PDB file of C-alpha atoms in Angstrom:
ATOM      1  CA  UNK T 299      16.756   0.559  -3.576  1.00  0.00           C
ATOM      2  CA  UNK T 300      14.191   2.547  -5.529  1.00  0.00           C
ATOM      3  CA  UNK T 301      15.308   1.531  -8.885  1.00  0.00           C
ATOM      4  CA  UNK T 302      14.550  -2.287  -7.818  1.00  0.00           C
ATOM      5  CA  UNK T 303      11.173  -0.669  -6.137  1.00  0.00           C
ATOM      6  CA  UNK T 304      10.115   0.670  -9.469  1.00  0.00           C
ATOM      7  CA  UNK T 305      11.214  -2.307 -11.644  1.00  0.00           C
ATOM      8  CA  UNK T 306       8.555  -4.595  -9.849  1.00  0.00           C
ATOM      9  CA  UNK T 307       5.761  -2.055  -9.398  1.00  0.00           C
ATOM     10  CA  UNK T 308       5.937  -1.283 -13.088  1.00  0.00           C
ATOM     11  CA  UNK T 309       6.873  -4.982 -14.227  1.00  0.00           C
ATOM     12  CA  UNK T 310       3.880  -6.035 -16.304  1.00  0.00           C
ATOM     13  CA  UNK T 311       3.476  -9.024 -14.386  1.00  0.00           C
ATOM     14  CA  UNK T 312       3.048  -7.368 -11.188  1.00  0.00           C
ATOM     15  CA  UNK T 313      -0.829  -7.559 -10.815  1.00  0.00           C
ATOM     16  CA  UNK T 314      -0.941  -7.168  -6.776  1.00  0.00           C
ATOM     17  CA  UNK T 315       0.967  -4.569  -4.787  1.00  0.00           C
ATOM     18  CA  UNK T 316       0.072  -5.239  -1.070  1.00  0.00           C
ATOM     19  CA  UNK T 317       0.920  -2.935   1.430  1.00  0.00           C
ATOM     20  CA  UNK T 318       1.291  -2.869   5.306  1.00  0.00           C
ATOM     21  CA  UNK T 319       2.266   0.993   5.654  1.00  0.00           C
ATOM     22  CA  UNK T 320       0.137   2.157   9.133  1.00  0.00           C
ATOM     23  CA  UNK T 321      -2.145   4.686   8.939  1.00  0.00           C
ATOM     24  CA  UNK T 322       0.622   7.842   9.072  1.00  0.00           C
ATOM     25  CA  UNK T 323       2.074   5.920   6.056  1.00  0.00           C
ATOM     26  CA  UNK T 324      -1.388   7.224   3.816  1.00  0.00           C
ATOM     27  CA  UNK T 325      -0.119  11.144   4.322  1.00  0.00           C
ATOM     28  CA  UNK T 326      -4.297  11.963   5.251  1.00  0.00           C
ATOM     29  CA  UNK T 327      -5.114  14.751   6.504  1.00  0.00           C
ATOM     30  CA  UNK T 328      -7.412  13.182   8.998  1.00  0.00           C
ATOM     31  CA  UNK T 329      -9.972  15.792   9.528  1.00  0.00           C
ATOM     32  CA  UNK T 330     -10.868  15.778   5.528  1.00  0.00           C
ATOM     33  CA  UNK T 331      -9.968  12.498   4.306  1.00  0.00           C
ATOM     34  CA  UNK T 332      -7.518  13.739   1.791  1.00  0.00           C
ATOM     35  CA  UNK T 333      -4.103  14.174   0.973  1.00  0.00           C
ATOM     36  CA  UNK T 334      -2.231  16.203   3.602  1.00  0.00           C
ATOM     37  CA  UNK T 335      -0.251  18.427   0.779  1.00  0.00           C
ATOM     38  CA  UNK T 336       1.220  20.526   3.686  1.00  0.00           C
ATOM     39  CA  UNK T 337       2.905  17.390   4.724  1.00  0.00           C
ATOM     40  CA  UNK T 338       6.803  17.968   3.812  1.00  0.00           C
ATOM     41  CA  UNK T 339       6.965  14.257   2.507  1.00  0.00           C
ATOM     42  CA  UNK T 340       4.280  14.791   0.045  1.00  0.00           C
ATOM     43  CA  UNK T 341       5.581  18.208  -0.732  1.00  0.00           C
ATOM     44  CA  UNK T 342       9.303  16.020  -1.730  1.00  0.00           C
ATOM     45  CA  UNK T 343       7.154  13.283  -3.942  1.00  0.00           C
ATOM     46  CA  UNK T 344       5.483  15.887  -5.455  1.00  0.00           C
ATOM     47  CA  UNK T 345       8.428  17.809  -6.445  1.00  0.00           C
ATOM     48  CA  UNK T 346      10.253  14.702  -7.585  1.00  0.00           C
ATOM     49  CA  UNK T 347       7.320  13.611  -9.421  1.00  0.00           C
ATOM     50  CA  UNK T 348       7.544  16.699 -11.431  1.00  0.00           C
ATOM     51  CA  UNK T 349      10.891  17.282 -12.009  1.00  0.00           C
ATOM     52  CA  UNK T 350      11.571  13.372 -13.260  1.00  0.00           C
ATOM     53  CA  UNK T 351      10.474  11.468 -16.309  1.00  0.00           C
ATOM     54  CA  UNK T 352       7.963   8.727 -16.505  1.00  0.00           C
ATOM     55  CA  UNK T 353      11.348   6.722 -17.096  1.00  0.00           C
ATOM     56  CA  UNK T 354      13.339   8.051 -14.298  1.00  0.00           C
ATOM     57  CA  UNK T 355      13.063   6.354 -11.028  1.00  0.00           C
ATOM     58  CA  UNK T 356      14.318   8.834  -8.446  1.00  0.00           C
ATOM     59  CA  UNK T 357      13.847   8.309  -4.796  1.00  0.00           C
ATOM     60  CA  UNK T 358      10.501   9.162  -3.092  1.00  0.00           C
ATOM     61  CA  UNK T 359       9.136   9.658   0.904  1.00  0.00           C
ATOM     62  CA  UNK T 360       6.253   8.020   0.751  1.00  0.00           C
ATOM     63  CA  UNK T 361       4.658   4.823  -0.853  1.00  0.00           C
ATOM     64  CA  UNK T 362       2.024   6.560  -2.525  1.00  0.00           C
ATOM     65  CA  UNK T 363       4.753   8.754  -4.204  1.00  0.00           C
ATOM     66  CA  UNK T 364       5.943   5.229  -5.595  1.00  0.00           C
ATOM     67  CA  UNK T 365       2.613   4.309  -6.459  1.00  0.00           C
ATOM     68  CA  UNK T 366       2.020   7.354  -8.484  1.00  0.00           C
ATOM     69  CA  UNK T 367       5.729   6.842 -10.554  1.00  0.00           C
ATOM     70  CA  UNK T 368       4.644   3.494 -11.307  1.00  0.00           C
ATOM     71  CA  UNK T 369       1.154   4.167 -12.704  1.00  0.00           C
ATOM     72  CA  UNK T 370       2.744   7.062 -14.556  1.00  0.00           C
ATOM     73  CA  UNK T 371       5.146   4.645 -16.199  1.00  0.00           C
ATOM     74  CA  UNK T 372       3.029   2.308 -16.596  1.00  0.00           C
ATOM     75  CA  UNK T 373       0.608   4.944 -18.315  1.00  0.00           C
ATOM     76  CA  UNK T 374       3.497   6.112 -21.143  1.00  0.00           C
ATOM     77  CA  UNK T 375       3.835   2.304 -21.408  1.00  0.00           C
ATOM     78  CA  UNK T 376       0.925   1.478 -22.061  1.00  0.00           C
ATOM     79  CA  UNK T 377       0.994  -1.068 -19.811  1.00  0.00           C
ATOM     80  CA  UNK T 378      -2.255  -2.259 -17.614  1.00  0.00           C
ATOM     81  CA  UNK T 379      -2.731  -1.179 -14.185  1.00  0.00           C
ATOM     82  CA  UNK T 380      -2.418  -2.918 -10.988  1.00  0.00           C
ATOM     83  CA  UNK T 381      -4.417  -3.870  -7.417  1.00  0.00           C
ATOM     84  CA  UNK T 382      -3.071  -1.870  -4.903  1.00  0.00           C
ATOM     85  CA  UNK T 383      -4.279  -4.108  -1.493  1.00  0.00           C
ATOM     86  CA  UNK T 384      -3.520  -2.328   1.717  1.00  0.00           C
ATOM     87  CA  UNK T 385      -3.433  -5.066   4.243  1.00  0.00           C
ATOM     88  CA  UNK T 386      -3.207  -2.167   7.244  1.00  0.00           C
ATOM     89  CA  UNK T 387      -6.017  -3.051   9.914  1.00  0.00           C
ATOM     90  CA  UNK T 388      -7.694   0.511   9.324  1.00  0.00           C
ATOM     91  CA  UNK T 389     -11.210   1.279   8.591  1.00  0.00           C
ATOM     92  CA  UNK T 390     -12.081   1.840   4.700  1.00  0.00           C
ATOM     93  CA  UNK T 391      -8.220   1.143   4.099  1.00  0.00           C
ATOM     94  CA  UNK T 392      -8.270   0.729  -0.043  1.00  0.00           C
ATOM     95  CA  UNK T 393     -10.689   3.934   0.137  1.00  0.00           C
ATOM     96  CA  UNK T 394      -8.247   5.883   2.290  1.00  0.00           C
ATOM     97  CA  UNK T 395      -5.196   4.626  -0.007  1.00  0.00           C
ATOM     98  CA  UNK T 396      -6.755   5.695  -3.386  1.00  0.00           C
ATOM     99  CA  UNK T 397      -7.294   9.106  -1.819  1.00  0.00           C
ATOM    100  CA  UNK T 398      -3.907   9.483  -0.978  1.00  0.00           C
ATOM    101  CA  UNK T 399      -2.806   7.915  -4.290  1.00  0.00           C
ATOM    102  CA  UNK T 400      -5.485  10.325  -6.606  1.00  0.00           C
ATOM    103  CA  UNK T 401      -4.643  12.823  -4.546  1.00  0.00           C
ATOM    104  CA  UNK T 402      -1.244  13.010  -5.068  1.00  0.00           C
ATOM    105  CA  UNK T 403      -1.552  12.326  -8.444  1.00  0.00           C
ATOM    106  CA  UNK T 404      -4.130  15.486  -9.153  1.00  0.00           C
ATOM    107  CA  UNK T 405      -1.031  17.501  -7.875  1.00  0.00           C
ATOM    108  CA  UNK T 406       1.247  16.086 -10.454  1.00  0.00           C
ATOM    109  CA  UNK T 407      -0.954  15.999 -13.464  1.00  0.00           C
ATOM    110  CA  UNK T 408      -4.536  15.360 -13.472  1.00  0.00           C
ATOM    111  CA  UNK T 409      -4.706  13.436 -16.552  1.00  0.00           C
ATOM    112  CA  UNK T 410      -2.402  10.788 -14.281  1.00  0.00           C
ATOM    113  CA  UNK T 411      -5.255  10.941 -11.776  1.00  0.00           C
ATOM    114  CA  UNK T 412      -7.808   9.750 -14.407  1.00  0.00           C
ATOM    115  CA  UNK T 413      -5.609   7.034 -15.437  1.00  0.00           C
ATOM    116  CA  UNK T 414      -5.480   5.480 -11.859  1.00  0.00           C
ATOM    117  CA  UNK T 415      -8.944   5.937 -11.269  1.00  0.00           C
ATOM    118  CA  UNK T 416      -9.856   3.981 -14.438  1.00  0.00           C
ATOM    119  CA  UNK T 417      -6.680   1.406 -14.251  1.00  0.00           C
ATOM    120  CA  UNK T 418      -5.833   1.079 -10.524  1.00  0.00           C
ATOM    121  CA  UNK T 419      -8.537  -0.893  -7.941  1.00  0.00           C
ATOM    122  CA  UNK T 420      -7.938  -0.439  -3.966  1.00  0.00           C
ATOM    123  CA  UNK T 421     -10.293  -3.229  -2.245  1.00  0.00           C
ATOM    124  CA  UNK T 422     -11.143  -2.505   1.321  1.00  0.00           C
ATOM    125  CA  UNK T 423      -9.502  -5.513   3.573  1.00  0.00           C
ATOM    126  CA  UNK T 424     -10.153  -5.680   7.142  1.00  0.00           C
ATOM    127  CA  UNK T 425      -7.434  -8.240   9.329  1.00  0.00           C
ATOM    128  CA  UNK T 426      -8.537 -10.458  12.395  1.00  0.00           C
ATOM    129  CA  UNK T 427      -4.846  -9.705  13.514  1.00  0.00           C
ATOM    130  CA  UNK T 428      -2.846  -6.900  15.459  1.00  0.00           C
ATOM    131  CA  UNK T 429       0.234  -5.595  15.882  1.00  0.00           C
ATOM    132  CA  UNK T 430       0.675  -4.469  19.462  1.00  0.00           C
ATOM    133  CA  UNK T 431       2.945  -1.869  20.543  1.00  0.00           C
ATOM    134  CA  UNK T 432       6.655  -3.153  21.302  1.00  0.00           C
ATOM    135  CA  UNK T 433       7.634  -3.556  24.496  1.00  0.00           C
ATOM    136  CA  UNK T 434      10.623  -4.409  26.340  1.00  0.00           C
ATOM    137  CA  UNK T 435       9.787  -8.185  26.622  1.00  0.00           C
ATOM    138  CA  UNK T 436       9.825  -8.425  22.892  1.00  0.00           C
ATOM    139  CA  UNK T 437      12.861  -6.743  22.278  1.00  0.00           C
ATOM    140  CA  UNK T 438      14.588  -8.896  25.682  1.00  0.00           C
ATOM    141  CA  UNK T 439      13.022 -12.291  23.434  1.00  0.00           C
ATOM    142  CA  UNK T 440      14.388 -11.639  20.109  1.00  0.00           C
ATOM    143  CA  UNK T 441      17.808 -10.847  21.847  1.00  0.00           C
ATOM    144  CA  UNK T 442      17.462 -14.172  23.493  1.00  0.00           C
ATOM    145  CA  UNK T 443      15.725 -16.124  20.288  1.00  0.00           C
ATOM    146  CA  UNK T 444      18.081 -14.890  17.766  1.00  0.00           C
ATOM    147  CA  UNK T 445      21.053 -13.093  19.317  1.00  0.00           C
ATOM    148  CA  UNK T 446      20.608 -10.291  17.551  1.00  0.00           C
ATOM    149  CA  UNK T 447      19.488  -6.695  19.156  1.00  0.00           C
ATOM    150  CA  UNK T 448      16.780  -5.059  17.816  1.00  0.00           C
ATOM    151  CA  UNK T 449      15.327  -2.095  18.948  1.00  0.00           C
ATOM    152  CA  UNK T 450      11.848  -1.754  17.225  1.00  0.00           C
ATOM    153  CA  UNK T 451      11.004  -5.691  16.745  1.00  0.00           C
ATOM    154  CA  UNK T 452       7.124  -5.990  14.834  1.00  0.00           C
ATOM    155  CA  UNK T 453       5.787  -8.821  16.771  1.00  0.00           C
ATOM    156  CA  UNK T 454       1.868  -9.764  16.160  1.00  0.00           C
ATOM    157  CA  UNK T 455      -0.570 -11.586  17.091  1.00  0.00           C
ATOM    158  CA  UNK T 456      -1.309 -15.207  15.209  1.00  0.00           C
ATOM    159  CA  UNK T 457      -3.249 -14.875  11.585  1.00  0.00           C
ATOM    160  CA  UNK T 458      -6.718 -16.098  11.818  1.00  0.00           C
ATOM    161  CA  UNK T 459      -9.109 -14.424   9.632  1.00  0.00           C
ATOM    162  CA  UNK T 460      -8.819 -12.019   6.563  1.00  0.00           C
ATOM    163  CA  UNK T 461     -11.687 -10.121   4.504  1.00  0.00           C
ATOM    164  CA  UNK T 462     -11.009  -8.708   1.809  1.00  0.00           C
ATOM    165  CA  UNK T 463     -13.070  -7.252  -0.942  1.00  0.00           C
ATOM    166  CA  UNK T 464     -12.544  -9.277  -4.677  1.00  0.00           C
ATOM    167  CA  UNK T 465     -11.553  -6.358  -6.428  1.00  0.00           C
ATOM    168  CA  UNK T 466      -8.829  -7.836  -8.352  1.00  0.00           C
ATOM    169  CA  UNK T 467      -9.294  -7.395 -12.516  1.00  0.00           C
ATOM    170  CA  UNK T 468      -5.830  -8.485 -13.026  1.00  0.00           C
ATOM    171  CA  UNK T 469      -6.528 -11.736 -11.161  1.00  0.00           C
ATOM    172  CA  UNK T 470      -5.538 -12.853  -7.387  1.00  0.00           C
ATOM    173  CA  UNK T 471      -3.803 -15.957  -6.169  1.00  0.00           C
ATOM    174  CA  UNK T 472      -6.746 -18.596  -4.952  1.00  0.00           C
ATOM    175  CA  UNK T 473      -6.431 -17.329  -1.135  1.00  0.00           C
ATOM    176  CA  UNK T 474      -9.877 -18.305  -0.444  1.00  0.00           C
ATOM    177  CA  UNK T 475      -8.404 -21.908  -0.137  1.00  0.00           C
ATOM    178  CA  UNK T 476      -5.587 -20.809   2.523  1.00  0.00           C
ATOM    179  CA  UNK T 477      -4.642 -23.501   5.122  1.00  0.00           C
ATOM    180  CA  UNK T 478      -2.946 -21.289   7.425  1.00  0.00           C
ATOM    181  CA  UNK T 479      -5.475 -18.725   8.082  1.00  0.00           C
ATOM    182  CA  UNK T 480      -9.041 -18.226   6.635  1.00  0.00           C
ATOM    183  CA  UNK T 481      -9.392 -15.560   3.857  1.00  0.00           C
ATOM    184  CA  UNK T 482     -13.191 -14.804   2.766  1.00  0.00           C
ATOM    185  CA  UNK T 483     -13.418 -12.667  -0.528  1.00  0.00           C
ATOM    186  CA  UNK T 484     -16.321 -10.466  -0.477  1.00  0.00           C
ATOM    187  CA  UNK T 485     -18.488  -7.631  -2.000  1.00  0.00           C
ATOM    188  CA  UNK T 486     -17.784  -5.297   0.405  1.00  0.00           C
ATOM    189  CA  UNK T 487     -16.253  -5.119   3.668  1.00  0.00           C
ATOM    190  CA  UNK T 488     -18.183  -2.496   5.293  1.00  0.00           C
ATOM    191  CA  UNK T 489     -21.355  -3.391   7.256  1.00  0.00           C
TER     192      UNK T 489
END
């Protein structure tokens, strides 16, 4: 469903894209930090991204390729940007997104870089939550639960603490005052 992908990521009132994507999901090239342009997804988003229109909304590999069609669209618009929160428990996860994002961007058109880096923020988060591996018991517990087989069930652990960094120009719902879990906005996340 790209099309309805692209209508909400370049929907004026979309101020917040959150993402939960893992860290193969970025398209790093771990040793250097930076976009893995050898990577055949990225190679496809690339491609796409150059052969389409700000106003087309073809179909792309990766979520930062849909990240970069949406600021581009946004861009001809002239439309504001967006926060782009990844809410993956990695280390430095908003830095690690924006070089993926910038990255593939720069290969696209490097004037579309310079719009993201002015328009588009990517707080750091860190999660007090994991998602374990799945295993055999969950997969034998949603069959039982639900009655439904699934073969790669996300299980996780209970939500108790989120920090994120209050990077949000466009404005953020008031999560700070969360009953289900405690969120605590910060400066930075890093030590």
């Amino acid at each position: 469903e790209a099309q309805k992908v692209m209508e909400v990521l370049c929907c004026s009132a979309t101020k917040i894209v959150t993402l939960t994507i893992t860290e193969k999901g970025f398209c790093l090239d771990l040793a250097s930090g930076q976009l893995d342009l050898t990577n055949p997804h990225v190679q496809f988003d690339i491609a796409s991204l150059k052969s389409s229109t700000a106003n087309d909304a073809p179909v792309f590999r990766t979520a930062p390729g849909y990240l970069v069609a949406a600021a581009r669209r946004r861009l001809s618009e002239g439309t504001a940007g967006f926060t782009v929160l990844s809410c993956d428990n990695i280390q430095e996860n908003g830095q690690k997104l924006r070089a993926a994002v910038g990255g593939l961007a720069e290969a696209v058109d490097p004037t579309l870089r310079a719009w993201i880096e002015q328009e588009l923020t990517f707080p750091n988060s860190m999660v007090d939550r994991i998602t374990p591996a799945t295993t055999d018991e969950a997969r034998a517990e949603i069959t039982e639960r639900f009655g439904i087989i699934d073969q790669a069930p996300v299980v996780c652990e209970k939500f108790c603490l989120w920090v994120v960094e209050d990077k949000f120009p466009f404005g953020r719902p008031p999560w700070e005052k969360s009953t289900v879990g405690k969120c605590l906005l910060v400066q930075d996340v890093l030590p």
